[in-house]
PDB file of C-alpha atoms in Angstrom:
ATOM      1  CA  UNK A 284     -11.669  69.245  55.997  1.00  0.00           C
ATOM      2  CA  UNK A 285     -10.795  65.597  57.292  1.00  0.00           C
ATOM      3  CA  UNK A 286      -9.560  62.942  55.193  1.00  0.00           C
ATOM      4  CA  UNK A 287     -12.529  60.765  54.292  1.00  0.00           C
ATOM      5  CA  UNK A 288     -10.976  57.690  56.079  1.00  0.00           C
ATOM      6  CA  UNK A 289     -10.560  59.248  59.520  1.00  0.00           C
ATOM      7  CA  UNK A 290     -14.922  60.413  59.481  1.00  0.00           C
ATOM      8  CA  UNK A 291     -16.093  57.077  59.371  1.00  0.00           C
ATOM      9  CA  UNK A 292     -15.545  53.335  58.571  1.00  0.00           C
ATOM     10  CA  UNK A 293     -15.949  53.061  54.910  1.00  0.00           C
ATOM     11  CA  UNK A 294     -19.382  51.294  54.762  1.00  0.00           C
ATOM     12  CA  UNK A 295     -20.839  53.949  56.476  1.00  0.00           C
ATOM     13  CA  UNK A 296     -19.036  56.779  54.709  1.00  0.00           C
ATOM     14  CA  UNK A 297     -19.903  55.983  51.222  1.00  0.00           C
ATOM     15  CA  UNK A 298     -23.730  55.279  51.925  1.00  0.00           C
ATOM     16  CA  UNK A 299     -26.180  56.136  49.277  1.00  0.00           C
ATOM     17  CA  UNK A 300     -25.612  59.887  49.116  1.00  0.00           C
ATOM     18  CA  UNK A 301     -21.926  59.621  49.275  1.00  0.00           C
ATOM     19  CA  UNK A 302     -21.490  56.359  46.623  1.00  0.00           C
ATOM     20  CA  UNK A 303     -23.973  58.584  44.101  1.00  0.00           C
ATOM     21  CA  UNK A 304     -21.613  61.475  44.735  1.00  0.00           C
ATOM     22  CA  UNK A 305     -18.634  59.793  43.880  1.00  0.00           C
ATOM     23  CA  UNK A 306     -19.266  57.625  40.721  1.00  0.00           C
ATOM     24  CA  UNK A 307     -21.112  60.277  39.229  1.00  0.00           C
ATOM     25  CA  UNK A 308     -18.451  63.219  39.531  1.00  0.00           C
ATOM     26  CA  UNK A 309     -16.556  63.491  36.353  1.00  0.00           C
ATOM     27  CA  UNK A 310     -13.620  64.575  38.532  1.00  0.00           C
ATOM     28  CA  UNK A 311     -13.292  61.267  40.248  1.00  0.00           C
ATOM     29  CA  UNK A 312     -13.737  59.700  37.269  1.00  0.00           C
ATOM     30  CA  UNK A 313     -10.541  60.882  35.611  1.00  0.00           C
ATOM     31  CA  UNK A 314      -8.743  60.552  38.606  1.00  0.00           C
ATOM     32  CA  UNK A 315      -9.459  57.169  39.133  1.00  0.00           C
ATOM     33  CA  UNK A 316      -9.105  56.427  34.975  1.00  0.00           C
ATOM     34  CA  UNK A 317      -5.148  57.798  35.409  1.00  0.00           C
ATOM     35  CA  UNK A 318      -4.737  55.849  38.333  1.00  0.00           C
ATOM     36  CA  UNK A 319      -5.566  52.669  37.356  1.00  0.00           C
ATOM     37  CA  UNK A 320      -3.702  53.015  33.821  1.00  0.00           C
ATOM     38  CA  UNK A 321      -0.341  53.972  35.829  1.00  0.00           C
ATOM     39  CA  UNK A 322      -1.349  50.666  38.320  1.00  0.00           C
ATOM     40  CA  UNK A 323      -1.766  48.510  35.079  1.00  0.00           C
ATOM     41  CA  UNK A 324       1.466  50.170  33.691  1.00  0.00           C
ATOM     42  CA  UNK A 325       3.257  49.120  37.101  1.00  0.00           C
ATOM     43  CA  UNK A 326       1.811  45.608  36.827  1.00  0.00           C
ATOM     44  CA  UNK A 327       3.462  45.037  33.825  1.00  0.00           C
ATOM     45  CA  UNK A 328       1.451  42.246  32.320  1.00  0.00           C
ATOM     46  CA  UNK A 329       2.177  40.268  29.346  1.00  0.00           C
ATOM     47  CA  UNK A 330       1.024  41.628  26.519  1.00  0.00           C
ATOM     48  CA  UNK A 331      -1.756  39.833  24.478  1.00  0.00           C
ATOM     49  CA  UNK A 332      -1.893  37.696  27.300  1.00  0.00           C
ATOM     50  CA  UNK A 333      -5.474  36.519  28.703  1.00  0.00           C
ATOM     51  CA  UNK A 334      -5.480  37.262  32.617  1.00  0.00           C
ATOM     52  CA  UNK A 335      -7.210  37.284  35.803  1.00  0.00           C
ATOM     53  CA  UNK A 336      -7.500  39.992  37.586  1.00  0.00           C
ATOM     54  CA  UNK A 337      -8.623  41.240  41.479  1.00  0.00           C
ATOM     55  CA  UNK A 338     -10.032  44.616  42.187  1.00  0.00           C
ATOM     56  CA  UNK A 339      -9.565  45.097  45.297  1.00  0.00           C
ATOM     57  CA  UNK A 340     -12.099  48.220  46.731  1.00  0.00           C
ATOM     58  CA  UNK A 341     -13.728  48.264  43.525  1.00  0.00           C
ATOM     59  CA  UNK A 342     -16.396  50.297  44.580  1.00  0.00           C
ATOM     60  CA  UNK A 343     -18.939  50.832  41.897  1.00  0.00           C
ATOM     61  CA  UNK A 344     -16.736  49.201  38.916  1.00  0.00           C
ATOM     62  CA  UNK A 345     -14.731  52.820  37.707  1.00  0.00           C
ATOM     63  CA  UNK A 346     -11.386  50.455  37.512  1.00  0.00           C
ATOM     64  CA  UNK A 347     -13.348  48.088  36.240  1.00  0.00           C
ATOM     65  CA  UNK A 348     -14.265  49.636  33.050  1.00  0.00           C
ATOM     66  CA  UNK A 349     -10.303  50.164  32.506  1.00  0.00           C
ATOM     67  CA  UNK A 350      -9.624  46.783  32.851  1.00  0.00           C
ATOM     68  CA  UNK A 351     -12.692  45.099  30.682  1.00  0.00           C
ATOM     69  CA  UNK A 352     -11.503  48.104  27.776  1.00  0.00           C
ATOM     70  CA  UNK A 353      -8.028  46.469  28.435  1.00  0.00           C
ATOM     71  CA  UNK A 354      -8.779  42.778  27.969  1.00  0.00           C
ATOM     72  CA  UNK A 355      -8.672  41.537  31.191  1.00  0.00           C
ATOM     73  CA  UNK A 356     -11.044  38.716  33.311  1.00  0.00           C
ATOM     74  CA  UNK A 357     -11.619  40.516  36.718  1.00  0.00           C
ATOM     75  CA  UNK A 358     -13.343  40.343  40.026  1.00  0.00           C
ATOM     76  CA  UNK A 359     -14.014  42.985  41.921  1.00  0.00           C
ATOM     77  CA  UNK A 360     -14.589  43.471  46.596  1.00  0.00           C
ATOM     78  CA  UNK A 361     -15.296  46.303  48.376  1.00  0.00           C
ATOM     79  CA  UNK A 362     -16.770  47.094  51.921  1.00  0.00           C
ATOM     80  CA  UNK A 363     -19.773  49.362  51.071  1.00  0.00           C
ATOM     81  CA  UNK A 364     -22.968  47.718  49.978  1.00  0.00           C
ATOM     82  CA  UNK A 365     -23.898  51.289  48.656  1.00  0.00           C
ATOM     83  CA  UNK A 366     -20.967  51.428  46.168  1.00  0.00           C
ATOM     84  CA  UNK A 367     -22.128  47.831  44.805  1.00  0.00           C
ATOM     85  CA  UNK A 368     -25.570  49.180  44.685  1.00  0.00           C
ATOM     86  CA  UNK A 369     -24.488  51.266  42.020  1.00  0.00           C
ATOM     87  CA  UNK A 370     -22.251  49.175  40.382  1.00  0.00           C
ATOM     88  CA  UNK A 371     -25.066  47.557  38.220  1.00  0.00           C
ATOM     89  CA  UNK A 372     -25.991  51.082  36.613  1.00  0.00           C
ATOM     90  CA  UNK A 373     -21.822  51.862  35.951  1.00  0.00           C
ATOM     91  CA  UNK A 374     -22.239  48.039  34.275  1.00  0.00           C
ATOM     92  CA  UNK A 375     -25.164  48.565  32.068  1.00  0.00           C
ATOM     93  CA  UNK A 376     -24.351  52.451  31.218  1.00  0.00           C
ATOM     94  CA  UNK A 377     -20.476  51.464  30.176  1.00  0.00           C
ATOM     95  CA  UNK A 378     -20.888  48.264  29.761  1.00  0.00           C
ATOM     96  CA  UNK A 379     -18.733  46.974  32.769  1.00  0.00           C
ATOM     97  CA  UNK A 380     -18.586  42.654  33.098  1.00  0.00           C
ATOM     98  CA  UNK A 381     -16.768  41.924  35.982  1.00  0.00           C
ATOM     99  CA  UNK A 382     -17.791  39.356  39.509  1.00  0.00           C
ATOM    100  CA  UNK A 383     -18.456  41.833  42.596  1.00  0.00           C
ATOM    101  CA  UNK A 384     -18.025  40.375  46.183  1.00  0.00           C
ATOM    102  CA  UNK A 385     -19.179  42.225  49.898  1.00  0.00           C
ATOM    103  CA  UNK A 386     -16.039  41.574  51.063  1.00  0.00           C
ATOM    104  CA  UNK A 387     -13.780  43.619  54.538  1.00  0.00           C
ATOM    105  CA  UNK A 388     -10.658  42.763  53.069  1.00  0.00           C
ATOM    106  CA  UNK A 389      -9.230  43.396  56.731  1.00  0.00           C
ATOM    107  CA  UNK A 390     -10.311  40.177  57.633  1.00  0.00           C
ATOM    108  CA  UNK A 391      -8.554  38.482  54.651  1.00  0.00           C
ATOM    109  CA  UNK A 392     -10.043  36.557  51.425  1.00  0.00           C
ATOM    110  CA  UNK A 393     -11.126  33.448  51.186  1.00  0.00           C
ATOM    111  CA  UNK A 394     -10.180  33.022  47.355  1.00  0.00           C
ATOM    112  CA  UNK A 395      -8.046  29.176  46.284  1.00  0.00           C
ATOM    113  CA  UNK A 396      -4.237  29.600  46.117  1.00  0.00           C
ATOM    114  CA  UNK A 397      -3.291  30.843  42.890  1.00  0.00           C
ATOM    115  CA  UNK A 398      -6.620  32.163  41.731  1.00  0.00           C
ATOM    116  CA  UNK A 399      -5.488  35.768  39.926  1.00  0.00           C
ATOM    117  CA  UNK A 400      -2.613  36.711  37.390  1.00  0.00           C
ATOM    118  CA  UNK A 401      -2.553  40.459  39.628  1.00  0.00           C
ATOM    119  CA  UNK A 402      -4.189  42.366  41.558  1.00  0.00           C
ATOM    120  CA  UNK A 403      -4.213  46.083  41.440  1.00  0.00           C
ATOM    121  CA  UNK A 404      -6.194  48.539  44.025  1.00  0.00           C
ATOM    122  CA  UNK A 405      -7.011  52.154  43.804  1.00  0.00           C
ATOM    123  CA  UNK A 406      -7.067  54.512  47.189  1.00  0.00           C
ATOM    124  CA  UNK A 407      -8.161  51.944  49.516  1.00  0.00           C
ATOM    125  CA  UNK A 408      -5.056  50.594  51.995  1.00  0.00           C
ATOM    126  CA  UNK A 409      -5.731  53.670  54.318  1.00  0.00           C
ATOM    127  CA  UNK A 410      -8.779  52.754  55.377  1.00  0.00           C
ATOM    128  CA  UNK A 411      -7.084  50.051  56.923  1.00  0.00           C
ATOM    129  CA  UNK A 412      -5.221  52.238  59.003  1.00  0.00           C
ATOM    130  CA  UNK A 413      -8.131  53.438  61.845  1.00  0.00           C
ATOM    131  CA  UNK A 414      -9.051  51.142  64.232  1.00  0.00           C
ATOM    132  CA  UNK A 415     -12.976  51.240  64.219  1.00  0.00           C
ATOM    133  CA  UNK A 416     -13.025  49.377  67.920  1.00  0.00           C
ATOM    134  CA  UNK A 417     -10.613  48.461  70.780  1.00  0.00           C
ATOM    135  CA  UNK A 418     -10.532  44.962  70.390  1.00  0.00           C
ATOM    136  CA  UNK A 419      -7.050  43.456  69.039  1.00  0.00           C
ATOM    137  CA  UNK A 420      -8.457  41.920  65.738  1.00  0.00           C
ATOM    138  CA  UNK A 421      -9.610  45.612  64.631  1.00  0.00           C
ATOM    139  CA  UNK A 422      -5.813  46.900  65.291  1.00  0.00           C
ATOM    140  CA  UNK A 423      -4.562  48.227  61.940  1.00  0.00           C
ATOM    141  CA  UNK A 424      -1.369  45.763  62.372  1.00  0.00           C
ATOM    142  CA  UNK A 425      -3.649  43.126  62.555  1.00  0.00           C
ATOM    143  CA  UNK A 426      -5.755  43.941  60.062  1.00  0.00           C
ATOM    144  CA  UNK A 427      -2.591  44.353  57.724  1.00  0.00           C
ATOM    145  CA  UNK A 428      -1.403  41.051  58.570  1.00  0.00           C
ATOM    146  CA  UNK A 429      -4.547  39.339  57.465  1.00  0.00           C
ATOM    147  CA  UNK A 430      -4.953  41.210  54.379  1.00  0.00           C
ATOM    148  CA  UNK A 431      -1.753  40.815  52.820  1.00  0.00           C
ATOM    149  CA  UNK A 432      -1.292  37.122  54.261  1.00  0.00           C
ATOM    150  CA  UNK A 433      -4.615  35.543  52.429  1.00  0.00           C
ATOM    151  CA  UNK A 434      -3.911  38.056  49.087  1.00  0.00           C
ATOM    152  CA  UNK A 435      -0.372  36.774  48.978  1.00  0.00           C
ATOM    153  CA  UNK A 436      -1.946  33.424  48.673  1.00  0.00           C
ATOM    154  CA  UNK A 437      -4.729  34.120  46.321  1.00  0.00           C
ATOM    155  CA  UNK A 438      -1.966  35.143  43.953  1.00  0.00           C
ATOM    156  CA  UNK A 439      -0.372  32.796  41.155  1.00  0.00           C
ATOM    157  CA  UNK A 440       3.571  32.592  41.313  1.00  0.00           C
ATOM    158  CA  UNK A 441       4.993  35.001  40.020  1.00  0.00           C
ATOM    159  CA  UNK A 442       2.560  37.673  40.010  1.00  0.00           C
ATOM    160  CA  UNK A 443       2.298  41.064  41.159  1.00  0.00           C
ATOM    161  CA  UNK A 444      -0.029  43.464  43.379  1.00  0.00           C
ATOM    162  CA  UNK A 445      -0.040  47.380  42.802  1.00  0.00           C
ATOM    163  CA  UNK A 446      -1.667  49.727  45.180  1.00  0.00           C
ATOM    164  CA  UNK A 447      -1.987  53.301  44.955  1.00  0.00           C
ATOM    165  CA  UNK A 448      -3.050  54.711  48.320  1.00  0.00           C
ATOM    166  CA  UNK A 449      -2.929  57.936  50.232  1.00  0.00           C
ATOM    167  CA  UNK A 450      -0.358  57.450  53.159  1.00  0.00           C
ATOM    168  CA  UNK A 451      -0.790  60.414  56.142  1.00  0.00           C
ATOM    169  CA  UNK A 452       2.653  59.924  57.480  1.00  0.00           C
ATOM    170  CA  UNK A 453       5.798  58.017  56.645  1.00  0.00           C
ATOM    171  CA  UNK A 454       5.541  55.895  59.537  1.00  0.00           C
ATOM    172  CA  UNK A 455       2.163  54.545  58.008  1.00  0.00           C
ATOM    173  CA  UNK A 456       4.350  53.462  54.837  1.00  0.00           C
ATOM    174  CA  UNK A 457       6.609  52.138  56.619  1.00  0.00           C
ATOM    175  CA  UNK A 458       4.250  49.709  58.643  1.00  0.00           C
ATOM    176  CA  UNK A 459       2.313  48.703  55.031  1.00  0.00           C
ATOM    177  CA  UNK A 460       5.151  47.929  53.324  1.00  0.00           C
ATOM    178  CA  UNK A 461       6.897  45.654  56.102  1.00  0.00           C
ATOM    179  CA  UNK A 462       3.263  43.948  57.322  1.00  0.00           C
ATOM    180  CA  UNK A 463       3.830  42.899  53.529  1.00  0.00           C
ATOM    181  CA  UNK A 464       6.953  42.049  53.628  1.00  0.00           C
ATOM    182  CA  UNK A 465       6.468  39.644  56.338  1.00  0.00           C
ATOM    183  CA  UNK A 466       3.369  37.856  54.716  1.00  0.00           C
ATOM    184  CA  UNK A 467       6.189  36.581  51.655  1.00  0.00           C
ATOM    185  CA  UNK A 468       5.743  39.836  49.472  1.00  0.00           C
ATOM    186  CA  UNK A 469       8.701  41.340  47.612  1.00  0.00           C
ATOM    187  CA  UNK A 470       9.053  45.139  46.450  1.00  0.00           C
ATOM    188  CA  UNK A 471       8.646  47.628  47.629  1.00  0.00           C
ATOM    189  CA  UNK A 472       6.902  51.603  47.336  1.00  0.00           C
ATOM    190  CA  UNK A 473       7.351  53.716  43.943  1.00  0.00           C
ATOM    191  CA  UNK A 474       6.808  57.593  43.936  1.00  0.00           C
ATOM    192  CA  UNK A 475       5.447  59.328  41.181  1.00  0.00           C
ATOM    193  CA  UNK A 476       6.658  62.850  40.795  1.00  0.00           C
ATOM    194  CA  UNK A 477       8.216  63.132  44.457  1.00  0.00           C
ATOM    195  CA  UNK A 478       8.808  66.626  44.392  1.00  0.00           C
ATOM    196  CA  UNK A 479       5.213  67.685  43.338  1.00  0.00           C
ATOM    197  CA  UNK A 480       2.612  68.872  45.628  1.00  0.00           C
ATOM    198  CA  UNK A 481      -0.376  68.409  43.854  1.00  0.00           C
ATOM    199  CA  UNK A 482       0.883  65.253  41.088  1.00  0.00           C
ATOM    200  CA  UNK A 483       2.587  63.185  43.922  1.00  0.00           C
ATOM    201  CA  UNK A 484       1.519  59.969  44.045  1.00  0.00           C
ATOM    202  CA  UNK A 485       2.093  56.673  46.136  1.00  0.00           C
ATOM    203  CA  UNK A 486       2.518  53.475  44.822  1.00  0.00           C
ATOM    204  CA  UNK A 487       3.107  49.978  46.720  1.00  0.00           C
ATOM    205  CA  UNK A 488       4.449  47.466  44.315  1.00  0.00           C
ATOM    206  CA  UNK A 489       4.721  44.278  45.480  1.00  0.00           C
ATOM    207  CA  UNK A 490       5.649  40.749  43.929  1.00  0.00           C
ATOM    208  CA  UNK A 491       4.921  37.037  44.232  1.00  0.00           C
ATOM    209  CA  UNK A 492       8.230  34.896  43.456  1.00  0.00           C
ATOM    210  CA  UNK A 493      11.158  35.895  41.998  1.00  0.00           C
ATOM    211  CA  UNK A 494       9.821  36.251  38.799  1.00  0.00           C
ATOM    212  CA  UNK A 495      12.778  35.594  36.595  1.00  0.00           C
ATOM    213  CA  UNK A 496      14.233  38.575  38.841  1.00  0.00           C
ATOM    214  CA  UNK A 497      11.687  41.271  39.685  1.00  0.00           C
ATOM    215  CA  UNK A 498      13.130  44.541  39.666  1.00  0.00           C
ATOM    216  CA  UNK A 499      10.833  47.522  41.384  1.00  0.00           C
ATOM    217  CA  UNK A 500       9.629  50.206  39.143  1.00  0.00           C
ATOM    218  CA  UNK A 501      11.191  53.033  38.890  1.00  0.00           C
ATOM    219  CA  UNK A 502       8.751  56.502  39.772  1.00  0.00           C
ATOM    220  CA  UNK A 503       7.693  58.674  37.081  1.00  0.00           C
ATOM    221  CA  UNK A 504      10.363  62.320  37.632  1.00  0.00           C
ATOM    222  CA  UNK A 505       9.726  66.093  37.167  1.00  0.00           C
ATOM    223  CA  UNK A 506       5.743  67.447  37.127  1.00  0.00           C
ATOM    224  CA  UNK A 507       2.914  65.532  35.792  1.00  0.00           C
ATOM    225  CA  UNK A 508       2.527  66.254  31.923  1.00  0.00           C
ATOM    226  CA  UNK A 509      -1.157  67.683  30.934  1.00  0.00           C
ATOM    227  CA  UNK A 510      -0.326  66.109  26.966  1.00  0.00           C
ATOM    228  CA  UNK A 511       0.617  62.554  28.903  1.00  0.00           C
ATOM    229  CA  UNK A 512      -3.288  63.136  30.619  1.00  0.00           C
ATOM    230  CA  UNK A 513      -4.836  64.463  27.623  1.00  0.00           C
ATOM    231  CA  UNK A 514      -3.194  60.830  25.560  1.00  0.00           C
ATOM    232  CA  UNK A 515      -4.440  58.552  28.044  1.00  0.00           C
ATOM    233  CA  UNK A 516      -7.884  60.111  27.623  1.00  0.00           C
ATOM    234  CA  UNK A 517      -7.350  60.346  23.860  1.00  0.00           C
ATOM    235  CA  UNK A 518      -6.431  56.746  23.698  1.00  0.00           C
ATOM    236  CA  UNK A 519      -9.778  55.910  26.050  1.00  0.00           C
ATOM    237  CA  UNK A 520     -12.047  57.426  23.581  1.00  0.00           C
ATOM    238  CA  UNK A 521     -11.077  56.048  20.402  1.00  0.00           C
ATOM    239  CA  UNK A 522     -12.391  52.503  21.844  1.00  0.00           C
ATOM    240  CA  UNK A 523     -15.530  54.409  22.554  1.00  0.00           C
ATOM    241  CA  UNK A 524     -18.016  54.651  19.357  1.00  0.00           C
ATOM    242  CA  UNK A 525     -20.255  58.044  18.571  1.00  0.00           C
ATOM    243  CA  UNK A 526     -22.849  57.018  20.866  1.00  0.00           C
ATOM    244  CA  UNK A 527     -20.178  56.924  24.076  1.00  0.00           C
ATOM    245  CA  UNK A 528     -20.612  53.361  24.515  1.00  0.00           C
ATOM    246  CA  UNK A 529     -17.465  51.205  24.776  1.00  0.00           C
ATOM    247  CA  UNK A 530     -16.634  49.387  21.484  1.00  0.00           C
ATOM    248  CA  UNK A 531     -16.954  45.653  21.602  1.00  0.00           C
ATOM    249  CA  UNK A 532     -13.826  43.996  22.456  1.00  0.00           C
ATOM    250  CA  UNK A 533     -15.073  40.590  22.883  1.00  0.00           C
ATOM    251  CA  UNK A 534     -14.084  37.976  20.491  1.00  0.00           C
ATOM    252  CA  UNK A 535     -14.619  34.236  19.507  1.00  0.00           C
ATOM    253  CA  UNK A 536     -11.854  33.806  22.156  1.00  0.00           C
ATOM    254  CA  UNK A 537     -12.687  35.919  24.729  1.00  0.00           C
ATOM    255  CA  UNK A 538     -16.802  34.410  25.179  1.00  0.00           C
ATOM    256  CA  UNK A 539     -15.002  31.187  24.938  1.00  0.00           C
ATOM    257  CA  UNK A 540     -12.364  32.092  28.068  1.00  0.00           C
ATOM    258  CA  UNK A 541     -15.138  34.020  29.816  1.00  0.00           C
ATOM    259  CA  UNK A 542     -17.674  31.102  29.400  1.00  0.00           C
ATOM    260  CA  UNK A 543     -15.175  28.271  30.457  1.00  0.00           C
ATOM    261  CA  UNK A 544     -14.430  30.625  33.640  1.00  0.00           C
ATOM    262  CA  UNK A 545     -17.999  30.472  34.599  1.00  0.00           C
ATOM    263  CA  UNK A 546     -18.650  26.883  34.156  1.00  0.00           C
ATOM    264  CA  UNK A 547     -15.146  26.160  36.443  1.00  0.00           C
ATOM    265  CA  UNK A 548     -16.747  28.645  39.330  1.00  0.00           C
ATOM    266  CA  UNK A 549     -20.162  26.579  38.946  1.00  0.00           C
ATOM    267  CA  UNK A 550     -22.579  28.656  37.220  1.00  0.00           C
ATOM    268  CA  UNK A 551     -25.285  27.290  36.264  1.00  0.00           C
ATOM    269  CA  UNK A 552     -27.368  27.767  33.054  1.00  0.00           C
ATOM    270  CA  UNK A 553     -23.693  28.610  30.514  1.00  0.00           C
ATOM    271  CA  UNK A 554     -24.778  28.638  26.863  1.00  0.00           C
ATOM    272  CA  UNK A 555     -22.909  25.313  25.261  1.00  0.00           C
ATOM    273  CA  UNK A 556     -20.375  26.349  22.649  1.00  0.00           C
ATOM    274  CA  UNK A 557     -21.199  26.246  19.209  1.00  0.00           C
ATOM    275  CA  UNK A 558     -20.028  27.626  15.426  1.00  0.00           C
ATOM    276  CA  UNK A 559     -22.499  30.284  16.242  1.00  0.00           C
ATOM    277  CA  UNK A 560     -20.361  31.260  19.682  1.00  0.00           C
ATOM    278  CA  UNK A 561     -19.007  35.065  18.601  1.00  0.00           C
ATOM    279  CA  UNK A 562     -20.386  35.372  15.551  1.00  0.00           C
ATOM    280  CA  UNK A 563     -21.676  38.685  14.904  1.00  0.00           C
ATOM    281  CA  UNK A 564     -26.008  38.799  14.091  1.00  0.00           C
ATOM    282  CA  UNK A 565     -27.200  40.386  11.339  1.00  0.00           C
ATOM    283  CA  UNK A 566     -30.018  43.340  12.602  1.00  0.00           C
ATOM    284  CA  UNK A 567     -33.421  42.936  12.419  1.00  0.00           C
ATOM    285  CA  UNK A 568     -35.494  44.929  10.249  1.00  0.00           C
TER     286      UNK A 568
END
């Protein structure tokens, strides 16, 4: 069977059917769970630290859910309408709170300098890879260029961006990694387990700045560790109560942040802040 990418462009692929398919198989689930841990391990944040995040092919909001249960602000693009379609019913069953965009990141963002502390993004850059028509713009090259050029700007200095993608040949790594290399990015690509078949992953690391001298990564060695997948989930579902909903993370502090986000993006209709902001209600009998 063909690799999803080289059937059809990805707002077609992932219609209805497909996008239902996908956030509902427990499978994908998982996969995309480890994966965004190990791209939140590689973006090495500070800890305790309030940050901004980008999603970048966030699909229905899977990653997201890692990265609200983590304490991070985030934003979320992706290409299919259908995926976003369902993103509402990942937010209200999991209780997911993160700003989706329609967005073809291959013709670049249109975010301020500096807007996100990171950005991480889960099996998306080969998409960019297949040119849907013969016109230059739709060349993967160019397409590259444009997406790494407006992302490097979107980013604060220093920062960092961590991709995990599915590369067919080493020529396409080769052509990612200098298209970023020429928009200002630094890094470079980390394997997990190289010599694995079936646990090999790829990883494209890439900074903003020096950082106080940014070293790359180094891959994780040997065969992927069931116990290392079995803590990852383990340490998932303690923050989940009996009932399998998510257990509240948000703070005095964090409705403050969130709230103060929202009024500097122009929302209308923000609660005003008050000694009742946070505090926890007493039920109703």
């Amino acid at each position: 069977m063909s690799r999803p990418e080289l059937q059809a462009p990805p707002e077609i692929y992932y219609g209805d059917t497909e996008a239902k398919k996908y956030t509902t198989n427990t499978r994908n689930q998982q996969i995309q769970a480890d994966m965004t841990y190990r791209a939140l391990e590689l973006l090495n944040m500070p800890p305790s630290q309030p940050a901004f995040l980008l999603d970048i092919g966030c699909g229905s909001g899977l990653s997201g859910e890692i990265l609200d249960e983590e304490g991070y602000t985030w934003a979320g693009v992706d290409i299919a309408p259908s995926m976003l379609r369902r993103a509402p019913e990942v937010a209200l069953e999991r209780e997911v709170d993160g700003d989706l965009f329609l967005q073809d990141i291959g013709q670049g963002f249109g975010f301020r300098p500096g807007s996100f502390d990171g950005a991480i993004s889960i099996s998306v850059l080969q998409w960019l890879l297949n040119a849907e028509t013969s016109h230059p713009t739709s060349s993967p090259p160019h397409r590259l260029n444009r997406f790494f050029t407006t992302l490097y700007s979107a980013l604060r200095n220093p920062s960092r961006a961590v991709f995990q993608f599915y590369p067919s040949s080493d020529d396409q790594i080769q052509l990612i990694t200098s298209t970023a290399q020429r928009a200002g990015f630094g890094g470079g690509v980390v394997l997990d387990y190289p010599n694995s078949k079936k646990a090999k992953k790829v990883f494209l690391c890439l900074f903003v700045g020096s950082g106080g001298g940014q070293q790359l990564p180094e891959g994780l060695e040997g065969e992927e560790d069931d116990q290392a997948r079995f803590e990852r989930r383990r340490e998932k579902e303690k923050k989940r109560d009996r009932g399998g909903k998510r257990k509240a993370l948000k703070d005095k502090v964090w409705i403050l942040k969130k709230k103060q986000l929202y009024r500097q993006r122009g929302k209308e209709g923000v609660p005003r802040d008050s000694k009742y902001t946070g505090r926890r209600r007493k039920p109703n009998f």
